[in-house]
Amino acid sequence: MKYLCYLLTVENIRCAQGGCVMENQHINSNRNELELLKIWSDHKGMYDIFSSIEFEEAFTYEGDDLGAIYNKDATKFRVWAPTASKIDLRLYRTGHDNSLFEVIPMSRDVKGTWVVTVEKDLNKIYYTYLVTVDGITSEAVDPYVRTTGVNGERGMVIDLLETNPCGFIEEKRPESCSPLDTVIYELHIRDFSTDPSSGIKNVGNFLAFTETGTKNSFGQGTGIDHLTELGITHLHLLPSFDYASVDESRPEDNAFNWGYDPLNYNVPEGSYSTDPFHGEVRVKEFKQMILSLHEHGIRVVMDVVYNHTFSVDSNLNKIVPDYYYRKVGDAYSNGSGCGNETASERAMVRKFIVDSVVYWAKEYHVDGFRFDLMGVHDIETMKAVKKALHEVDPSILIYGEGWTGGDSSLSYEKRAIKAHTYKMEGVASFNDDLRDAIKGSVFDSYEKGFVSGKTGLEGNIKFGVVAATNHTGIDFSKTSSGRYWAGSPCQCINYVSCHDNLTLWDKLTISNPNESFENRVKMNKLACAIVFTSQGIPFIQAGEEFLRSKPSGVNEGGFEENSYKSPDSTNRLQWDNLKQYEDVFTYYKGLIAFRKEHAGLRLKTTEEINSQLSFIEGLENNVVAFHIEHKLDDTNMEHIFVVYNANKESKRIMLPDGAWGVYVNGETAGIDRMQEVTSDIMVEPISAMVLLKEATHF
Ligand code: CA
């Protein structure tokens, strides 16, 4: 038993948390942990002991051996449960039915952990912990569990080495020079392959990402071939860890959920595997998916959801009741909008989050993490995440939603929200200022945006162009944030649509009911041209490049704006639409190719953007234009001139001196020069134009 060597007073705890106090009651030093817990327990309800410095000092476990550490000869189990009075390890033959064969008591060890070593080969043996806390006994799955049986009901001991596909250990992440060279494509696993026109055999599974040569009904490439043709660098997968809401035992139901209801954080989701009953299968198939994507030059970003759990009847809460959550009085704080929020500021919650992302990065070679409701987390946790991940590999991408989903009890100044992005070097936030300026607010389906004719939005468009950094050409009083929030362009994710809310195409349809199809396509093209010619990191929703729609299964002719549990028929990518909207796909592809060719669109620092990008002043309403003069090397300059004309009339724009080549207009985008112009240019209605004065023209 470890003894504590400091003077603990009840007053100290009270000061930490502002609860009521028993005056002058001092507790002697050298209390052992059990005595401390007894005293704390006696004052339960009076103090938030879990947030006290004393608790953290007594019970912060820093080891890297939590969970079930497998060796052929023995498996060592360690679980952090400082308030538990008894824990038994229960061993099962299977992950779901009545197959208990052994119960082994665990022993209290250092820093509130409990341990037991079982000297047998436990590979593929299922297990749980039977935990007694405050006289209540519950069966819980190990929070550090590496895989589970069906529906995540029991953990499974696993020999991870056995799960590596051929070549996995040696494989390297695809090359990526800088976060700014990134093009992110956001996708749900099922959406990729559930439409018959995908031509993919492994419908709805991780293995869909291992198939090549797949075609739609018109012979056009789908699946992974489509992703490589489009030119993305990062595939962002909606939650792919084990979540609660889909019954893994009934694949015939074809149930759909986005997966923002976490169950087991360090385990792949079973419904995306070919056999959710055997824990090793999901691990193997997740790795096969990563390996295949890496072999095609595509990095993988995981959408992670540490801000809340599926319910408060969670494994975390069974093992250490109330430790992992923020509470206000007796009620769970609800900053997630899902009924609870985790307390990332507490040492063992922060450690859990950091350990989890590092595990995915090391064991599965995951290349990036998108934090759901990052604003629920505290800034220090996001800094710890960044530090730990960049020790694994400094090119790992970290970004998140810089907002909360409800009223969080975490104080505003501690929140990892968008306004504080500049305080979190190496972490980026989604730019909702640009998103809503381009197409109209996501909270009002009918509101128009810059591309669809709403006026007065030039300020926010320019703010997106400079990746929400501090630029001398921005009048911050004309932006929705009122000030810059990115400390550098790699802290800004520019986008116009994602899985939330209406798709871009549905939004344009609903908010512009009287516009022609042709004009709405022009709006869509202008929207993506803004995203891909802005500084920062561009991001698109899967299928945006062929006018993705989410038809409502309920209202004829309607669209789903919150399709989190809508059927595949609403959510799936309809690959045959590639034929009808091939022109739009080609436009996206051309913009990505142009962006990759020209470093001036990927400036690395706020200083570079300030000195090399200048806005053209004195233009008409609903027109934004800028000139980038980027030094490529000691002898060559790259001049890029970009115009967005959101008006329904053509606009004549004066060009800087010299001969200019047109590479992007309202119809076409790419790396080939379409036309050469001097002095001025006519920019068509609702269109972008990108021109280049190449070095050869000096
Ligand atoms: Ca699951």
PDB file of C-alpha atoms in Angstrom, residues 661-670 672-676 690:
ATOM      1  CA  GLY A 661      -3.774  32.346 -68.610  1.00  0.00           C
ATOM      2  CA  VAL A 662      -7.262  31.247 -67.589  1.00  0.00           C
ATOM      3  CA  TYR A 663      -7.282  27.870 -65.804  1.00  0.00           C
ATOM      4  CA  VAL A 664     -10.621  27.968 -64.037  1.00  0.00           C
ATOM      5  CA  ASN A 665     -13.861  29.561 -65.154  1.00  0.00           C
ATOM      6  CA  GLY A 666     -17.518  28.856 -64.444  1.00  0.00           C
ATOM      7  CA  GLU A 667     -17.516  25.801 -66.689  1.00  0.00           C
ATOM      8  CA  THR A 668     -14.160  24.137 -66.392  1.00  0.00           C
ATOM      9  CA  ALA A 669     -11.258  23.781 -63.970  1.00  0.00           C
ATOM     10  CA  GLY A 670      -7.883  22.143 -64.335  1.00  0.00           C
ATOM     11  CA  ASP A 672      -4.493  23.303 -68.641  1.00  0.00           C
ATOM     12  CA  ARG A 673      -4.532  26.862 -69.928  1.00  0.00           C
ATOM     13  CA  MET A 674      -7.822  27.588 -71.666  1.00  0.00           C
ATOM     14  CA  GLN A 675      -7.298  31.122 -72.869  1.00  0.00           C
ATOM     15  CA  GLU A 676      -4.775  33.964 -72.648  1.00  0.00           C
ATOM     16  CA  VAL A 690      -8.648  31.664 -61.690  1.00  0.00           C
TER      17      VAL A 690
END
